[in-house]
Coordinates of C-alpha atoms in Angstrom, one line a residue:
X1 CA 0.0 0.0 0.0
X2 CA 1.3 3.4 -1.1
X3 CA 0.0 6.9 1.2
X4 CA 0.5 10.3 0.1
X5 CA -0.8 14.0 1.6
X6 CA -4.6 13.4 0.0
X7 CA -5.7 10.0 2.0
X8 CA -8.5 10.3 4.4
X9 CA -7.9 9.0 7.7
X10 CA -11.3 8.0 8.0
X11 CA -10.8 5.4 4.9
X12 CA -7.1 4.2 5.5
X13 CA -8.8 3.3 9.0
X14 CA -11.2 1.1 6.8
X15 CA -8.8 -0.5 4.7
X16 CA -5.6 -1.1 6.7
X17 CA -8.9 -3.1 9.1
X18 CA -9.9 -4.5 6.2
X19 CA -6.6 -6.5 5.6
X20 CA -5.2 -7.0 9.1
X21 CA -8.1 -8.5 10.3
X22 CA -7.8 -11.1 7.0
X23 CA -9.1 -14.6 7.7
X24 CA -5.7 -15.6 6.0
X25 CA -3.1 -14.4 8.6
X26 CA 0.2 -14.8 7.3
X27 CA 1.6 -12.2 5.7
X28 CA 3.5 -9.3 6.3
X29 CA 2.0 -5.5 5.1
X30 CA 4.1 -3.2 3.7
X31 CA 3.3 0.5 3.9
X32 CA 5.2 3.4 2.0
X33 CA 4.6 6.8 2.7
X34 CA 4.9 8.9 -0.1
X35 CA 6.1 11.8 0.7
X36 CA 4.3 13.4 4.0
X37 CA 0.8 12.3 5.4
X38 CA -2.0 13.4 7.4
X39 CA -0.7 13.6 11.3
X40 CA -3.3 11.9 11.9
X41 CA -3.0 8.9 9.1
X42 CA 0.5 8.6 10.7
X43 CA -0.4 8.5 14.3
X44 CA -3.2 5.5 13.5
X45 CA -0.1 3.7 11.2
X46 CA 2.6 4.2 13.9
X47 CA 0.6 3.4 17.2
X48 CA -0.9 0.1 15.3
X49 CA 0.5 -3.0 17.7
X50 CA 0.7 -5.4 14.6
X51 CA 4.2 -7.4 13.9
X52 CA 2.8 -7.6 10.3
X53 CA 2.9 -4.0 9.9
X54 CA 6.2 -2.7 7.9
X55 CA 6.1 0.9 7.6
X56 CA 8.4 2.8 4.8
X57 CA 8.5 6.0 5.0
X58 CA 10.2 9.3 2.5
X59 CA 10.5 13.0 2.4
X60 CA 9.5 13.7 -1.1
X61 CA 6.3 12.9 -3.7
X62 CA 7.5 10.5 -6.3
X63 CA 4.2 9.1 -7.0
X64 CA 2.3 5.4 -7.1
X65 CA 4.6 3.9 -9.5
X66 CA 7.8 4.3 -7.8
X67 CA 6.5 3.9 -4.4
X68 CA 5.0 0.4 -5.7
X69 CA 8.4 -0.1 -7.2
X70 CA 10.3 0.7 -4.1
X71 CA 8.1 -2.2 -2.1
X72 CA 8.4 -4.5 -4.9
X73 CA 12.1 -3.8 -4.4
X74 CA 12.1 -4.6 -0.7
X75 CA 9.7 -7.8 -0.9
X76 CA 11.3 -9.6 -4.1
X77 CA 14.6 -9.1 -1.8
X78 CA 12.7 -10.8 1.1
X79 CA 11.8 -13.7 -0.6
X80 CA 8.3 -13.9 -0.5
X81 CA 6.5 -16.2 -2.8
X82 CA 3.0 -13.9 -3.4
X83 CA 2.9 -10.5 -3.6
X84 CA -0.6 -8.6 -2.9
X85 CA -1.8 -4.9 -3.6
X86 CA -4.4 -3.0 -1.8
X87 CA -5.2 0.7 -2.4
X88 CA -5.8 3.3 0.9
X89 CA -9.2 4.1 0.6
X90 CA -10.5 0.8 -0.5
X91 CA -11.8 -2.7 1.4
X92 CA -10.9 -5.8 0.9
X93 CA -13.7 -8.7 2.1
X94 CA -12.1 -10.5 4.9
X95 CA -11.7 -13.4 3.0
X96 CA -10.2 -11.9 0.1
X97 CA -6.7 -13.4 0.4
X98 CA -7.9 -16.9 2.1
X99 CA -9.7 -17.5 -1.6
X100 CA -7.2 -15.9 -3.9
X101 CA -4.3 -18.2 -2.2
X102 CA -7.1 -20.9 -2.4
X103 CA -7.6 -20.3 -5.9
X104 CA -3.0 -20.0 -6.7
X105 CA -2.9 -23.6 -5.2
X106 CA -5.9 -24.7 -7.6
X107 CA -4.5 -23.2 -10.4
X108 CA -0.3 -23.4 -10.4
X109 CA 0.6 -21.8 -13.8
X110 CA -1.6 -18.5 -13.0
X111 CA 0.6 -15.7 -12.2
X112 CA -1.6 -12.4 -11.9
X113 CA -4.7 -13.1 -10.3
X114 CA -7.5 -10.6 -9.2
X115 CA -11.4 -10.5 -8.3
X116 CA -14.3 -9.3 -9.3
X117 CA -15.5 -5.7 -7.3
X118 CA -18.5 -3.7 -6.0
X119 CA -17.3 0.1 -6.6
X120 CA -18.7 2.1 -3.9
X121 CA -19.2 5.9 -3.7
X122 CA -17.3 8.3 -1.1
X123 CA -20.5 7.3 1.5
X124 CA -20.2 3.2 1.2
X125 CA -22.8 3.4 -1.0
X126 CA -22.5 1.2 -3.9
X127 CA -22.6 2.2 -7.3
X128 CA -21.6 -0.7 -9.8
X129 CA -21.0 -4.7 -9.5
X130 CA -18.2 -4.9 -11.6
X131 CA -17.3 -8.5 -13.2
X132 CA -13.7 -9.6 -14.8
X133 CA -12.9 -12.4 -16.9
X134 CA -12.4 -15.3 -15.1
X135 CA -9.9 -17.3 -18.0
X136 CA -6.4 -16.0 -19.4
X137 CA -7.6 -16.4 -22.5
X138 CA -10.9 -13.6 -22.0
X139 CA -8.6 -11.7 -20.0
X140 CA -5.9 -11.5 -22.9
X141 CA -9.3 -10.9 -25.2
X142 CA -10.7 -7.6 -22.9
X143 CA -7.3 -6.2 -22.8
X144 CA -7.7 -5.1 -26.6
X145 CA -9.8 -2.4 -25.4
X146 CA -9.6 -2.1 -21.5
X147 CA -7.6 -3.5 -18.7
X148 CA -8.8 -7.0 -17.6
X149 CA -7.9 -6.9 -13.8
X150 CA -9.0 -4.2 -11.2
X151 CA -5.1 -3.5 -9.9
X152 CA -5.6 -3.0 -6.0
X153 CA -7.4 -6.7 -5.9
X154 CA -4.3 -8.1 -7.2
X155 CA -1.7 -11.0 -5.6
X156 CA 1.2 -11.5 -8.2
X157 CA 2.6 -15.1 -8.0
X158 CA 6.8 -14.0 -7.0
X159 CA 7.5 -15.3 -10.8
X160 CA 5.1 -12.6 -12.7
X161 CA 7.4 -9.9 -11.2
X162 CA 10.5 -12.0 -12.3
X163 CA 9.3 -12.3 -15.8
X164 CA 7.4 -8.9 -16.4
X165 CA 9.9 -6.5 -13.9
X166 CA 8.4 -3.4 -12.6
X167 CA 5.7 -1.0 -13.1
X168 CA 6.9 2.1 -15.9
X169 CA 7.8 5.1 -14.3
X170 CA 6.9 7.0 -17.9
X171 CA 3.0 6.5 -18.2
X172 CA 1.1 9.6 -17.7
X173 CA -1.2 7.7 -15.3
X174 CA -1.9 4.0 -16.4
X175 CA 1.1 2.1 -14.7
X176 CA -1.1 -0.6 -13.8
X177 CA -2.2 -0.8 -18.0
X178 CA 1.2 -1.1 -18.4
X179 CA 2.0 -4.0 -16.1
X180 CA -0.3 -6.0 -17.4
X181 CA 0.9 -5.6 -20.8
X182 CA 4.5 -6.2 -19.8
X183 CA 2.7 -9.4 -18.1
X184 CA 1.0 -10.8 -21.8
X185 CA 4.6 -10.2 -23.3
X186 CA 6.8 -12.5 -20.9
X187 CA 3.9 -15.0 -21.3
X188 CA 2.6 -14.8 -17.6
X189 CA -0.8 -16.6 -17.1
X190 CA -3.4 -14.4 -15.7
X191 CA -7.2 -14.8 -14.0
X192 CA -9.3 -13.3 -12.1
X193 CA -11.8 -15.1 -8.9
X194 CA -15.2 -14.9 -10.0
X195 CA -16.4 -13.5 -6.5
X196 CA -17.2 -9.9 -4.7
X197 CA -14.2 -10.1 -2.9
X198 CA -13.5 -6.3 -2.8
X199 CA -15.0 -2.8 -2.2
X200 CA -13.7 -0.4 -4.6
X201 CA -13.9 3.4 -3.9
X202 CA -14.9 6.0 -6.3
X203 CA -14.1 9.2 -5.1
X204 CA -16.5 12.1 -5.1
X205 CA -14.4 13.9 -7.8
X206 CA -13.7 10.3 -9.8
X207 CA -15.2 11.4 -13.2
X208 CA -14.2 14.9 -13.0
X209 CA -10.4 13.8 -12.9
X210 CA -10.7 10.9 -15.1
X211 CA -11.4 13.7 -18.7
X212 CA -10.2 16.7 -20.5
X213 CA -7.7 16.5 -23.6
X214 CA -4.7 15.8 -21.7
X215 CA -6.5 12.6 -19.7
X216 CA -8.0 11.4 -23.6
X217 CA -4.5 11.9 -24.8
X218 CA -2.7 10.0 -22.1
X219 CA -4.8 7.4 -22.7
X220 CA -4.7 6.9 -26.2
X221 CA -0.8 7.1 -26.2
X222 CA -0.8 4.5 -23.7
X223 CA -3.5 2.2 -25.4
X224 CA -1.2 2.7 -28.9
X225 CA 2.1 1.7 -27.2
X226 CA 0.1 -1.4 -25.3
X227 CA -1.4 -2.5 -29.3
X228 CA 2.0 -2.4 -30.6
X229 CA 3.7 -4.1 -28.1
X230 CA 1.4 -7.3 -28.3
X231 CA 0.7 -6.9 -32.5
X232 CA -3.1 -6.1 -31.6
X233 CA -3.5 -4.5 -35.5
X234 CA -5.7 -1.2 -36.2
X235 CA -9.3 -2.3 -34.6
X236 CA -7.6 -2.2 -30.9
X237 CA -6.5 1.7 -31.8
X238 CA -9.7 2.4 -32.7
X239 CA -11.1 1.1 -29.4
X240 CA -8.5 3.3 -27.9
X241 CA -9.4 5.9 -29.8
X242 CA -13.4 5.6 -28.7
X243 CA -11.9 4.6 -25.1
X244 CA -9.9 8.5 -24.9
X245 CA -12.4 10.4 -26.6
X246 CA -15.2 9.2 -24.4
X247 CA -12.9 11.1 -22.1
X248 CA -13.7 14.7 -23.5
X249 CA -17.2 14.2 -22.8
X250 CA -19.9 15.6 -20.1
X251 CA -19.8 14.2 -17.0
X252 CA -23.3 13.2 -16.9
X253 CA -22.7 11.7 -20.0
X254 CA -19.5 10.3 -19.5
X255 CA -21.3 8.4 -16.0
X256 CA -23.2 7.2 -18.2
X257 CA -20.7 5.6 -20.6
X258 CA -18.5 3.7 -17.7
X259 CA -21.7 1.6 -16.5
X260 CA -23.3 0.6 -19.9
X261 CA -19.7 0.1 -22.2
X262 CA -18.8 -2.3 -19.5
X263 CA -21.9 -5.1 -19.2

């Protein structure tokens, strides 16, 4: 999990709860600050009494990717055999990591597994179910147009990080897009559990930060560099080019557009 200056004590609270109290207990959880936090995010994270917790902490903003990096640095080094993601104002279900390891020891050649998620409003009110291929092979097939695994449910198998490396420090904002794509080219195995084992948070501001030109551009370079780097031909640029300039719509209308292009 990666903290920065805008996370709400109220949902850290919620989410570091939502993984400590895991009906799967051993792990460790690693926590990078990045760059300064709310006193009071800090005062929860330092007093917790939890061996599990690991608490990383730096001076100056360097943003999600290189935070992620700088844990994936740390736990590779460690040794450990799975490597799990979780998001600071998000929940996992308690069970979330019992069935994902469940479902690694069911299936041995998947390497990137995630679940399927209720998004939830800035109130815990929900909003939208949201469903993932289960297979690698429908997961490979939705990442022509759109990423096939919701990142913070995520456990990497230690050998997807081997094969695929890091996340991109030189995406405008989709270094979880390119992951996965660095994933499909070292020929890791991917899935996703077909259950609701997470609660996905949608910010009040989540559509009004997610268009304009230079969000429709970002994406569409990003969805270009993704087709050419697994051969996807000219039909997966035009999905990215429908995908970015959805982007430069209305709100209203672009709400609209993120329920209904998805069923």
């Amino acid at each position: 999990m990666s903290l920065y200056k805008n996370d709400r004590f109220e949902f850290v609270k919620l989410s570091v709860e939502s993984i400590l109290n895991q009906t799967y207990k051993h792990f460790d959880f690693y926590v990078q600050y990045d760059g300064p936090i709310r006193e009071e995010v800090d005062s929860y994270l330092s007093g917790l009494e939890d061996e599990r917790m690991r608490i990383q902490k730096r001076a100056e903003n360097k943003g999600l990717a290189q935070s992620l990096n700088d844990l994936l640095n740390i736990v590779m080094s460690a040794g450990y055999e799975y490597i799990a993601r979780m998001d600071a104002d998000d929940i996992s279900e308690l069970n979330r990591f019992e069935r994902q390891i469940q479902y690694f020891d069911e299936h041995p050649k998947v390497e990137c597994l995630g679940t399927w998620a209720v998004e939830i409003m800035g109130d815990g009110g929900e909003y939208y179910r949201k469903q993932m291929p289960e297979s690698h092979e429908d997961c490979k097939k939705l990442f022509r147009k759109r990423d096939c695994m919701i990142h913070p449910t995520v456990i990497f198998r230690r050998s997807y990080i081997e094969k695929s490396g890091l996340y991109s420090l030189d995406t405008y904002f989709g270094e979880d897009t390119m992951m996965w794509a660095q994933g499909f080219v070292a020929g890791c195995v991917f899935a996703n559990v077909p259950e609701y084992l997470f609660r996905f948070r949608l910010d009040d501001n989540f559509f009004k930060r997610r268009r304009g030109w230079k969000h429709a551009k970002g994406i569409f370079t990003l969805r270009h560099k993704v087709n050419k780097m697994l051969h996807y031909g000219v039909m997966a640029d035009f999905w990215a080019l429908a995908y970015a300039g959805a982007k430069m719509m209305p709100i209203c209308m672009l709400n609209v557009i993120y329920k209904t292009a998805r069923k």
